[in-house]
């Protein structure tokens, strides 16, 4: 081993959607951080498969807090740091074409507003004024939360990485964590294919590999990857602003969501039904015919648009659809920031801020709410309504 540093305040396993912004916030707060990733650069696993949606529109207080904090970071990033991360504040709209979904969405709104979410219900005419090309047939209305938006997962991670390095973080790529160092109940560092590193804290931010990493210390973490596909079209004139979510289930899919990128391209994604478990990253021939049908069902004006590329990645899923964040009883110095499901890009900065408060021992009321509801020790019984 050369003369590189082997002693850190905190080691972060995984330079993905969560690990990189976390390294930035911890380094800014004065922690000496090392980020380890087995891949050659930042954001090369699930992060680069995300379509970039960022929202505080959720049905759990913990997720509204995380989303709001992340939105504050993404929306101010260019102004504060000068990096263009393609932030676009187009809002989110969950649209309703059936009474059941309209009832679910309307019932949530009063509760969401009480939890500091800027959201309202628009009837069909009001919604068509915001998104004129929605299929009007059968449209009952939908929610609109104007402060949500989108950004580029790769550009955002490059920006967080650059600023984390400036703030003193070390990043080692092509370096795989193989095991942990421990002293009784305390985790004291990690062993990689290149050496050993000591630290006061080790954060598992290994996404779809969270279970494998945690099993090295005998901890069973219920995170299992399932695969999702997405597609991007050629660019067209600007026709709508918000991310649109259609919660109806259709043969082979649970829901469908899409938005128009600042370049004019349409990016769309759907949740397979039943889920496709496993770490698959090769695009299938099933996705596009089903997803294209869904796109045209909701926005027929796009019937002649050409699709340029399809890709497939994974969601690191938990049994209740919510992340697992915080410390673990009986394992000192070990922190989980895993199981981000379909929301790891949008939660990354919020998680980074939360973990910085945790390691500084400066938790505020919102931090405590998040840590309690996303604890490893919870029952995993509830289910997220707005997946
Ligand atoms: C099609 C699709 C669309 C999506 N759209 C969105 C969206 O619009 N908004 C959103 O918020 N989310 C979206 N997601 C989900 C999002 O991509 C994930 O939730 C998020 O990227 C998970 O972040 P992470 O940091 O936990 O994992 P990752 O980004 O996968 O990072 C984990 C890192 O850990 C590293 N690692 C693993 N094992 C080791 C080891 N032993 N040693 C060293 N390093 C290791 C990996 O190489 C990897 O880089 C989407 C996902 C898909 C597939």
Short mmCIF file of C-alpha atoms and ligand atoms in Angstrom, two decimals:
data_model
loop_
_atom_site.label_atom_id
_atom_site.label_comp_id
_atom_site.label_asym_id
_atom_site.label_seq_id
_atom_site.Cartn_x
_atom_site.Cartn_y
_atom_site.Cartn_z
CA UNK A 1 0.00 0.00 0.00
CA UNK A 2 1.33 3.49 -0.83
CA UNK A 3 1.40 6.42 1.54
CA UNK A 4 -2.28 7.24 1.27
CA UNK A 5 -4.32 8.02 4.33
CA UNK A 6 -5.82 5.00 6.08
CA UNK A 7 -7.53 6.72 8.98
CA UNK A 8 -10.81 8.61 8.60
CA UNK A 9 -13.68 10.01 10.64
CA UNK A 10 -16.17 8.33 8.33
CA UNK A 11 -16.08 5.76 5.54
CA UNK A 12 -18.96 5.68 3.08
CA UNK A 13 -19.47 2.47 1.11
CA UNK A 14 -20.94 3.42 -2.27
CA UNK A 15 -20.46 6.50 -4.47
CA UNK A 16 -24.08 6.52 -5.62
CA UNK A 17 -27.16 8.74 -5.27
CA UNK A 18 -26.81 8.67 -1.48
CA UNK A 19 -23.07 8.25 -0.83
CA UNK A 20 -21.87 11.23 -2.84
CA UNK A 21 -24.11 14.00 -1.45
CA UNK A 22 -23.55 12.50 2.01
CA UNK A 23 -19.77 12.83 1.52
CA UNK A 24 -20.29 16.44 0.48
CA UNK A 25 -22.33 17.45 3.52
CA UNK A 26 -20.13 15.54 5.98
CA UNK A 27 -16.96 17.06 4.54
CA UNK A 28 -18.46 20.54 4.65
CA UNK A 29 -19.21 19.93 8.33
CA UNK A 30 -15.55 19.08 8.97
CA UNK A 31 -15.54 15.26 8.90
CA UNK A 32 -12.64 13.58 7.08
CA UNK A 33 -14.49 11.22 4.74
CA UNK A 34 -13.46 8.36 2.47
CA UNK A 35 -15.88 7.10 -0.16
CA UNK A 36 -15.21 3.64 -1.61
CA UNK A 37 -16.81 2.29 -4.77
CA UNK A 38 -16.09 -0.85 -6.75
CA UNK A 39 -17.01 0.93 -10.01
CA UNK A 40 -14.75 3.39 -11.89
CA UNK A 41 -16.54 6.71 -11.13
CA UNK A 42 -19.48 8.26 -9.31
CA UNK A 43 -23.09 7.28 -9.95
CA UNK A 44 -22.43 4.26 -12.16
CA UNK A 45 -24.95 1.85 -10.58
CA UNK A 46 -28.64 2.67 -9.93
CA UNK A 47 -27.97 6.39 -9.90
CA UNK A 48 -27.40 6.69 -13.63
CA UNK A 49 -30.54 4.69 -14.38
CA UNK A 50 -32.80 7.14 -12.54
CA UNK A 51 -34.89 9.45 -14.72
CA UNK A 52 -34.26 12.43 -12.44
CA UNK A 53 -37.61 13.05 -10.73
CA UNK A 54 -37.41 14.96 -7.44
CA UNK A 55 -40.47 15.45 -5.27
CA UNK A 56 -41.64 16.15 -1.77
CA UNK A 57 -45.07 14.79 -2.76
CA UNK A 58 -45.22 11.68 -0.57
CA UNK A 59 -47.62 10.03 1.83
CA UNK A 60 -45.24 9.68 4.82
CA UNK A 61 -44.02 12.64 6.94
CA UNK A 62 -40.44 11.31 6.91
CA UNK A 63 -40.38 11.31 3.12
CA UNK A 64 -41.96 14.76 2.83
CA UNK A 65 -39.17 16.08 5.10
CA UNK A 66 -36.44 14.32 3.10
CA UNK A 67 -37.98 15.48 -0.17
CA UNK A 68 -38.30 19.10 0.96
CA UNK A 69 -34.71 19.19 2.14
CA UNK A 70 -33.46 17.68 -1.09
CA UNK A 71 -35.54 20.09 -3.16
CA UNK A 72 -33.97 23.02 -1.31
CA UNK A 73 -30.50 21.70 -2.22
CA UNK A 74 -31.21 20.81 -5.87
CA UNK A 75 -33.11 24.02 -6.61
CA UNK A 76 -30.42 26.32 -5.17
CA UNK A 77 -27.38 24.37 -6.39
CA UNK A 78 -26.64 26.32 -9.56
CA UNK A 79 -27.06 29.67 -7.87
CA UNK A 80 -24.93 28.70 -4.89
CA UNK A 81 -22.22 26.64 -6.62
CA UNK A 82 -22.41 27.52 -10.31
CA UNK A 83 -22.77 23.92 -11.58
CA UNK A 84 -25.58 23.25 -14.06
CA UNK A 85 -27.33 20.09 -12.85
CA UNK A 86 -30.30 20.60 -15.22
CA UNK A 87 -32.63 21.53 -12.38
CA UNK A 88 -36.12 22.15 -13.77
CA UNK A 89 -38.99 23.15 -11.49
CA UNK A 90 -41.86 21.75 -13.53
CA UNK A 91 -43.88 20.40 -10.59
CA UNK A 92 -45.49 16.96 -10.23
CA UNK A 93 -49.01 15.97 -11.11
CA UNK A 94 -50.68 12.72 -10.06
CA UNK A 95 -53.57 12.50 -12.49
CA UNK A 96 -56.86 10.66 -11.90
CA UNK A 97 -58.99 8.94 -14.50
CA UNK A 98 -60.96 6.81 -12.05
CA UNK A 99 -62.88 7.50 -8.86
CA UNK A 100 -60.73 5.21 -6.73
CA UNK A 101 -57.48 7.04 -7.47
CA UNK A 102 -59.17 10.45 -7.28
CA UNK A 103 -60.44 9.54 -3.79
CA UNK A 104 -57.00 8.38 -2.62
CA UNK A 105 -55.31 11.53 -3.89
CA UNK A 106 -57.96 13.93 -2.55
CA UNK A 107 -57.93 12.28 0.85
CA UNK A 108 -54.18 12.74 1.11
CA UNK A 109 -54.11 16.41 0.16
CA UNK A 110 -55.33 17.96 3.43
CA UNK A 111 -52.87 15.80 5.35
CA UNK A 112 -50.01 16.68 2.94
CA UNK A 113 -50.77 20.39 3.26
CA UNK A 114 -50.58 20.09 7.06
CA UNK A 115 -47.11 18.59 6.55
CA UNK A 116 -45.77 21.64 4.71
CA UNK A 117 -46.37 20.41 1.21
CA UNK A 118 -47.36 22.94 -1.43
CA UNK A 119 -50.00 20.87 -3.22
CA UNK A 120 -53.54 21.34 -4.46
CA UNK A 121 -56.29 19.42 -6.23
CA UNK A 122 -57.15 20.68 -9.71
CA UNK A 123 -60.38 19.65 -11.40
CA UNK A 124 -60.21 18.45 -15.01
CA UNK A 125 -60.49 21.94 -16.56
CA UNK A 126 -57.94 23.44 -14.18
CA UNK A 127 -55.53 20.56 -14.82
CA UNK A 128 -55.92 20.90 -18.58
CA UNK A 129 -54.97 24.56 -18.22
CA UNK A 130 -51.66 23.41 -16.69
CA UNK A 131 -51.14 20.36 -18.97
CA UNK A 132 -53.17 21.12 -22.12
CA UNK A 133 -52.23 17.92 -23.96
CA UNK A 134 -53.47 15.44 -21.38
CA UNK A 135 -56.13 13.13 -22.76
CA UNK A 136 -59.34 14.91 -21.61
CA UNK A 137 -61.51 11.80 -22.00
CA UNK A 138 -62.46 10.51 -18.58
CA UNK A 139 -60.09 12.92 -16.81
CA UNK A 140 -61.36 13.67 -13.29
CA UNK A 141 -58.55 15.98 -12.21
CA UNK A 142 -55.29 15.58 -10.39
CA UNK A 143 -52.87 16.94 -7.85
CA UNK A 144 -50.36 19.64 -8.66
CA UNK A 145 -47.31 20.35 -6.52
CA UNK A 146 -45.43 23.17 -8.28
CA UNK A 147 -42.23 23.06 -6.22
CA UNK A 148 -41.23 19.53 -7.29
CA UNK A 149 -39.02 19.06 -10.32
CA UNK A 150 -36.18 17.15 -11.92
CA UNK A 151 -32.42 17.22 -12.44
CA UNK A 152 -29.75 15.15 -14.14
CA UNK A 153 -28.63 12.27 -11.88
CA UNK A 154 -25.16 12.16 -13.45
CA UNK A 155 -24.59 15.92 -13.58
CA UNK A 156 -25.83 16.29 -10.00
CA UNK A 157 -23.51 13.55 -8.75
CA UNK A 158 -20.53 15.02 -10.64
CA UNK A 159 -21.29 18.36 -8.99
CA UNK A 160 -21.64 16.86 -5.48
CA UNK A 161 -18.43 14.88 -6.06
CA UNK A 162 -16.47 17.95 -7.17
CA UNK A 163 -17.58 19.96 -4.16
CA UNK A 164 -17.01 17.03 -1.76
CA UNK A 165 -13.40 16.70 -2.99
CA UNK A 166 -12.92 20.47 -2.59
CA UNK A 167 -14.22 20.15 0.96
CA UNK A 168 -11.61 17.43 1.69
CA UNK A 169 -13.29 14.08 0.91
CA UNK A 170 -11.23 11.24 -0.58
CA UNK A 171 -12.82 9.00 -3.22
CA UNK A 172 -11.35 5.62 -4.16
CA UNK A 173 -12.85 4.05 -7.27
CA UNK A 174 -12.36 0.49 -8.52
CA UNK A 175 -12.00 -0.50 -4.88
CA UNK A 176 -14.36 -3.07 -3.42
CA UNK A 177 -15.25 -3.45 0.26
CA UNK A 178 -14.75 -7.09 1.23
CA UNK A 179 -15.15 -7.08 4.99
CA UNK A 180 -15.33 -5.00 8.16
CA UNK A 181 -12.89 -4.35 10.98
CA UNK A 182 -14.50 -4.59 14.40
CA UNK A 183 -13.68 -4.42 18.05
CA UNK A 184 -16.49 -6.20 19.94
CA UNK A 185 -19.72 -4.29 19.23
CA UNK A 186 -17.87 -1.44 17.52
CA UNK A 187 -17.24 -1.32 13.79
CA UNK A 188 -13.80 0.24 13.41
CA UNK A 189 -13.23 0.24 9.65
CA UNK A 190 -13.26 -1.81 6.46
CA UNK A 191 -11.08 -4.18 4.47
CA UNK A 192 -11.01 -3.74 0.69
CA UNK A 193 -9.23 -5.46 -2.17
CA UNK A 194 -6.48 -2.85 -1.73
CA UNK A 195 -6.07 -2.41 2.00
CA UNK A 196 -7.49 -1.63 5.42
CA UNK A 197 -8.97 1.66 6.61
CA UNK A 198 -9.94 2.71 10.12
CA UNK A 199 -12.76 5.07 10.96
CA UNK A 200 -15.07 6.17 13.70
CA UNK A 201 -18.12 5.62 11.51
CA UNK A 202 -18.92 3.40 8.54
CA UNK A 203 -21.97 4.23 6.43
CA UNK A 204 -23.48 1.50 4.26
CA UNK A 205 -24.75 3.40 1.18
CA UNK A 206 -24.35 0.43 -1.16
CA UNK A 207 -27.82 0.55 -2.75
CA UNK A 208 -28.76 -2.82 -4.25
CA UNK A 209 -25.72 -4.39 -2.56
CA UNK A 210 -26.75 -3.23 0.93
CA UNK A 211 -27.78 -6.72 2.00
CA UNK A 212 -24.50 -8.28 0.85
CA UNK A 213 -22.46 -5.60 2.65
CA UNK A 214 -24.46 -5.86 5.88
CA UNK A 215 -24.25 -9.66 5.87
CA UNK A 216 -20.46 -9.26 6.27
CA UNK A 217 -21.18 -8.21 9.86
CA UNK A 218 -23.99 -10.70 10.34
CA UNK A 219 -26.77 -8.16 9.90
CA UNK A 220 -29.82 -9.07 7.82
CA UNK A 221 -30.97 -5.95 5.97
CA UNK A 222 -34.17 -6.44 3.94
CA UNK A 223 -33.10 -4.73 0.70
CA UNK A 224 -33.64 -6.61 -2.55
CA UNK A 225 -33.15 -5.14 -6.01
CA UNK A 226 -35.96 -5.25 -8.53
CA UNK A 227 -35.64 -4.04 -12.06
CA UNK A 228 -37.33 -1.15 -13.85
CA UNK A 229 -37.00 0.12 -17.38
CA UNK A 230 -37.16 3.59 -18.89
CA UNK A 231 -37.02 5.18 -22.33
CA UNK A 232 -36.17 8.51 -23.92
CA UNK A 233 -37.55 9.96 -27.16
CA UNK A 234 -36.30 12.37 -29.75
CA UNK A 235 -36.69 16.06 -28.75
CA UNK A 236 -39.92 17.88 -29.60
CA UNK A 237 -41.28 21.39 -28.96
CA UNK A 238 -42.08 22.12 -25.33
CA UNK A 239 -45.57 20.76 -24.59
CA UNK A 240 -45.75 20.28 -20.83
CA UNK A 241 -43.84 21.04 -17.64
CA UNK A 242 -44.71 18.68 -14.74
CA UNK A 243 -43.71 15.07 -14.11
CA UNK A 244 -46.97 13.22 -14.72
CA UNK A 245 -47.84 10.11 -12.71
CA UNK A 246 -50.66 7.81 -13.80
CA UNK A 247 -51.48 5.46 -10.90
CA UNK A 248 -53.83 3.21 -12.86
CA UNK A 249 -52.73 -0.36 -13.15
CA UNK A 250 -52.64 -1.90 -16.60
CA UNK A 251 -51.69 -5.40 -17.79
CA UNK A 252 -48.02 -5.79 -16.87
CA UNK A 253 -47.65 -2.47 -15.06
CA UNK A 254 -48.64 -0.92 -11.77
CA UNK A 255 -48.18 2.73 -12.68
CA UNK A 256 -46.60 4.96 -15.30
CA UNK A 257 -44.72 8.28 -15.07
CA UNK A 258 -43.04 10.63 -17.49
CA UNK A 259 -41.84 14.19 -18.07
CA UNK A 260 -40.35 16.40 -20.72
CA UNK A 261 -36.65 17.04 -20.24
CA UNK A 262 -35.32 20.61 -20.72
CA UNK A 263 -34.00 19.46 -24.14
CA UNK A 264 -37.56 18.57 -25.24
CA UNK A 265 -37.11 14.79 -25.04
CA UNK A 266 -39.80 12.78 -23.25
CA UNK A 267 -38.52 10.36 -20.58
CA UNK A 268 -40.89 7.65 -19.36
CA UNK A 269 -40.87 4.78 -16.95
CA UNK A 270 -43.32 2.24 -15.53
CA UNK A 271 -43.48 -0.04 -12.53
CA UNK A 272 -43.70 -3.67 -13.69
CA UNK A 273 -46.50 -5.83 -12.31
CA UNK A 274 -45.57 -8.35 -11.03
CA UNK A 275 -42.19 -6.99 -9.93
CA UNK A 276 -39.12 -8.36 -11.71
CA UNK A 277 -36.77 -9.31 -8.91
CA UNK A 278 -33.01 -9.35 -9.38
CA UNK A 279 -30.15 -7.20 -10.58
CA UNK A 280 -31.11 -7.15 -14.30
CA UNK A 281 -29.65 -4.33 -16.34
CA UNK A 282 -30.26 -5.51 -19.91
CA UNK A 283 -33.30 -3.88 -21.54
CA UNK A 284 -36.14 -6.29 -22.36
CA UNK A 285 -38.34 -6.45 -25.45
CA UNK A 286 -41.48 -6.34 -23.25
CA UNK A 287 -41.16 -2.86 -21.85
CA UNK A 288 -41.49 -0.57 -24.85
CA UNK A 289 -44.74 -1.92 -26.37
CA UNK A 290 -46.47 -1.71 -22.98
CA UNK A 291 -45.01 1.63 -21.93
CA UNK A 292 -45.65 3.25 -25.32
CA UNK A 293 -49.31 2.21 -25.10
CA UNK A 294 -49.52 3.84 -21.69
CA UNK A 295 -47.90 7.04 -22.94
CA UNK A 296 -50.37 7.35 -25.82
CA UNK A 297 -53.33 6.51 -23.59
CA UNK A 298 -52.61 9.56 -21.48
CA UNK A 299 -51.11 11.90 -24.10
CA UNK A 300 -52.28 10.93 -27.62
CA UNK A 301 -50.54 13.92 -29.21
CA UNK A 302 -47.25 11.97 -28.84
CA UNK A 303 -48.35 9.22 -31.26
CA UNK A 304 -45.67 9.93 -33.89
CA UNK A 305 -42.76 10.57 -31.54
CA UNK A 306 -39.73 8.31 -32.00
CA UNK A 307 -38.04 6.54 -29.10
CA UNK A 308 -34.27 6.79 -29.13
CA UNK A 309 -33.13 4.56 -26.33
CA UNK A 310 -34.40 2.16 -23.67
CA UNK A 311 -32.51 1.15 -20.52
CA UNK A 312 -32.98 -0.92 -17.43
CA UNK A 313 -31.77 -0.52 -13.87
CA UNK A 314 -32.72 -1.48 -10.36
CA UNK A 315 -34.61 -0.09 -7.40
CA UNK A 316 -33.10 -1.20 -4.06
CA UNK A 317 -36.47 -2.25 -2.57
CA UNK A 318 -37.56 -2.75 1.04
CA UNK A 319 -40.66 -4.69 2.16
CA UNK A 320 -42.64 -1.48 2.90
CA UNK A 321 -41.30 0.69 0.07
CA UNK A 322 -39.42 3.11 2.38
CA UNK A 323 -35.68 3.56 3.01
CA UNK A 324 -33.77 2.24 6.01
CA UNK A 325 -31.72 4.99 7.62
CA UNK A 326 -29.83 5.28 10.92
CA UNK A 327 -27.84 3.34 13.47
CA UNK A 328 -28.38 -0.27 14.51
CA UNK A 329 -28.71 -1.41 18.15
CA UNK A 330 -25.68 -3.46 19.19
CA UNK A 331 -23.44 -2.22 16.36
CA UNK A 332 -21.64 0.98 17.34
CA UNK A 333 -20.19 3.13 14.58
CA UNK A 334 -22.33 1.57 11.83
CA UNK A 335 -24.99 3.52 9.92
CA UNK A 336 -27.45 2.35 7.27
CA UNK A 337 -28.51 4.62 4.40
CA UNK A 338 -30.04 2.00 2.15
CA UNK A 339 -33.28 0.70 0.59
CA UNK A 340 -34.04 3.92 -1.28
CA UNK A 341 -36.50 2.08 -3.60
CA UNK A 342 -37.50 4.34 -6.51
CA UNK A 343 -36.52 7.51 -4.67
CA UNK A 344 -32.80 7.43 -3.95
CA UNK A 345 -31.82 10.23 -6.29
CA UNK A 346 -34.46 12.60 -4.90
CA UNK A 347 -33.59 11.72 -1.29
CA UNK A 348 -29.78 11.83 -1.65
CA UNK A 349 -29.12 15.38 -0.39
CA UNK A 350 -31.81 15.07 2.30
CA UNK A 351 -30.19 11.87 3.57
CA UNK A 352 -26.75 13.51 3.46
CA UNK A 353 -27.96 16.38 5.64
CA UNK A 354 -29.71 14.02 8.04
CA UNK A 355 -26.61 11.84 8.49
CA UNK A 356 -24.47 14.92 9.04
CA UNK A 357 -26.79 15.99 11.87
CA UNK A 358 -26.69 12.42 13.23
CA UNK A 359 -22.89 12.22 13.31
CA UNK A 360 -22.63 15.73 14.77
CA UNK A 361 -25.20 14.69 17.39
CA UNK A 362 -27.29 17.72 16.42
CA UNK A 363 -30.65 16.18 15.49
CA UNK A 364 -33.65 18.48 15.11
CA UNK A 365 -37.31 17.46 15.45
CA UNK A 366 -37.70 16.58 11.75
CA UNK A 367 -34.52 14.46 11.87
CA UNK A 368 -35.92 12.52 14.81
CA UNK A 369 -39.22 11.89 12.99
CA UNK A 370 -37.35 10.62 9.93
CA UNK A 371 -35.00 8.36 11.90
CA UNK A 372 -37.81 6.88 13.92
CA UNK A 373 -40.03 6.08 10.95
CA UNK A 374 -37.18 4.80 8.74
CA UNK A 375 -35.42 2.82 11.47
CA UNK A 376 -33.92 -0.59 10.77
CA UNK A 377 -35.86 -1.76 13.85
CA UNK A 378 -39.34 -0.86 12.51
CA UNK A 379 -41.95 -3.50 11.66
CA UNK A 380 -42.03 -2.96 7.84
CA UNK A 381 -45.84 -3.26 7.90
CA UNK A 382 -47.15 -0.04 6.28
CA UNK A 383 -47.15 0.59 2.54
CA UNK A 384 -46.37 3.77 0.67
CA UNK A 385 -49.38 5.11 -1.28
CA UNK A 386 -47.47 7.38 -3.70
CA UNK A 387 -44.79 5.00 -4.94
C1 LIG B 1 -35.53 3.21 -14.46
C2 LIG B 1 -35.33 3.87 -13.13
C3 LIG B 1 -35.86 5.15 -12.90
C4 LIG B 1 -35.66 5.77 -11.67
N1 LIG B 1 -36.14 7.06 -11.50
C5 LIG B 1 -35.89 7.70 -10.33
C6 LIG B 1 -36.32 9.05 -10.16
O1 LIG B 1 -36.92 9.66 -11.06
N2 LIG B 1 -36.04 9.66 -8.97
C7 LIG B 1 -35.39 9.01 -7.96
O2 LIG B 1 -35.19 9.60 -6.91
N3 LIG B 1 -34.98 7.73 -8.10
C8 LIG B 1 -35.21 7.06 -9.25
N4 LIG B 1 -34.79 5.77 -9.41
C9 LIG B 1 -34.24 5.06 -8.23
C10 LIG B 1 -32.80 5.46 -7.98
O3 LIG B 1 -32.02 5.18 -9.13
C11 LIG B 1 -32.26 4.67 -6.77
O4 LIG B 1 -33.14 4.74 -5.68
C12 LIG B 1 -30.95 5.27 -6.30
O5 LIG B 1 -30.04 5.43 -7.37
C13 LIG B 1 -30.31 4.40 -5.20
O6 LIG B 1 -29.19 5.11 -4.74
P1 LIG B 1 -28.10 4.40 -3.84
O7 LIG B 1 -27.05 5.42 -3.56
O8 LIG B 1 -28.75 3.71 -2.72
O9 LIG B 1 -27.50 3.25 -4.80
P2 LIG B 1 -26.51 3.37 -6.05
O10 LIG B 1 -26.66 4.67 -6.75
O11 LIG B 1 -26.67 2.11 -6.82
O12 LIG B 1 -25.07 3.39 -5.35
C14 LIG B 1 -24.57 2.27 -4.63
C15 LIG B 1 -23.09 2.15 -4.92
O13 LIG B 1 -22.51 1.17 -4.05
C16 LIG B 1 -21.43 0.58 -4.74
N5 LIG B 1 -21.07 -0.69 -4.12
C17 LIG B 1 -21.82 -1.79 -3.99
N6 LIG B 1 -21.14 -2.77 -3.37
C18 LIG B 1 -19.90 -2.28 -3.09
C19 LIG B 1 -18.74 -2.80 -2.46
N7 LIG B 1 -18.69 -4.05 -1.97
N8 LIG B 1 -17.64 -2.02 -2.35
C20 LIG B 1 -17.66 -0.73 -2.84
N9 LIG B 1 -18.73 -0.19 -3.45
C21 LIG B 1 -19.84 -0.95 -3.56
C22 LIG B 1 -21.99 0.41 -6.16
O14 LIG B 1 -20.96 0.23 -7.11
C23 LIG B 1 -22.79 1.70 -6.34
O15 LIG B 1 -22.05 2.69 -7.05
C24 LIG B 1 -34.95 5.12 -10.64
C25 LIG B 1 -34.38 3.86 -10.87
C26 LIG B 1 -34.57 3.24 -12.11
C27 LIG B 1 -33.95 1.89 -12.34
#
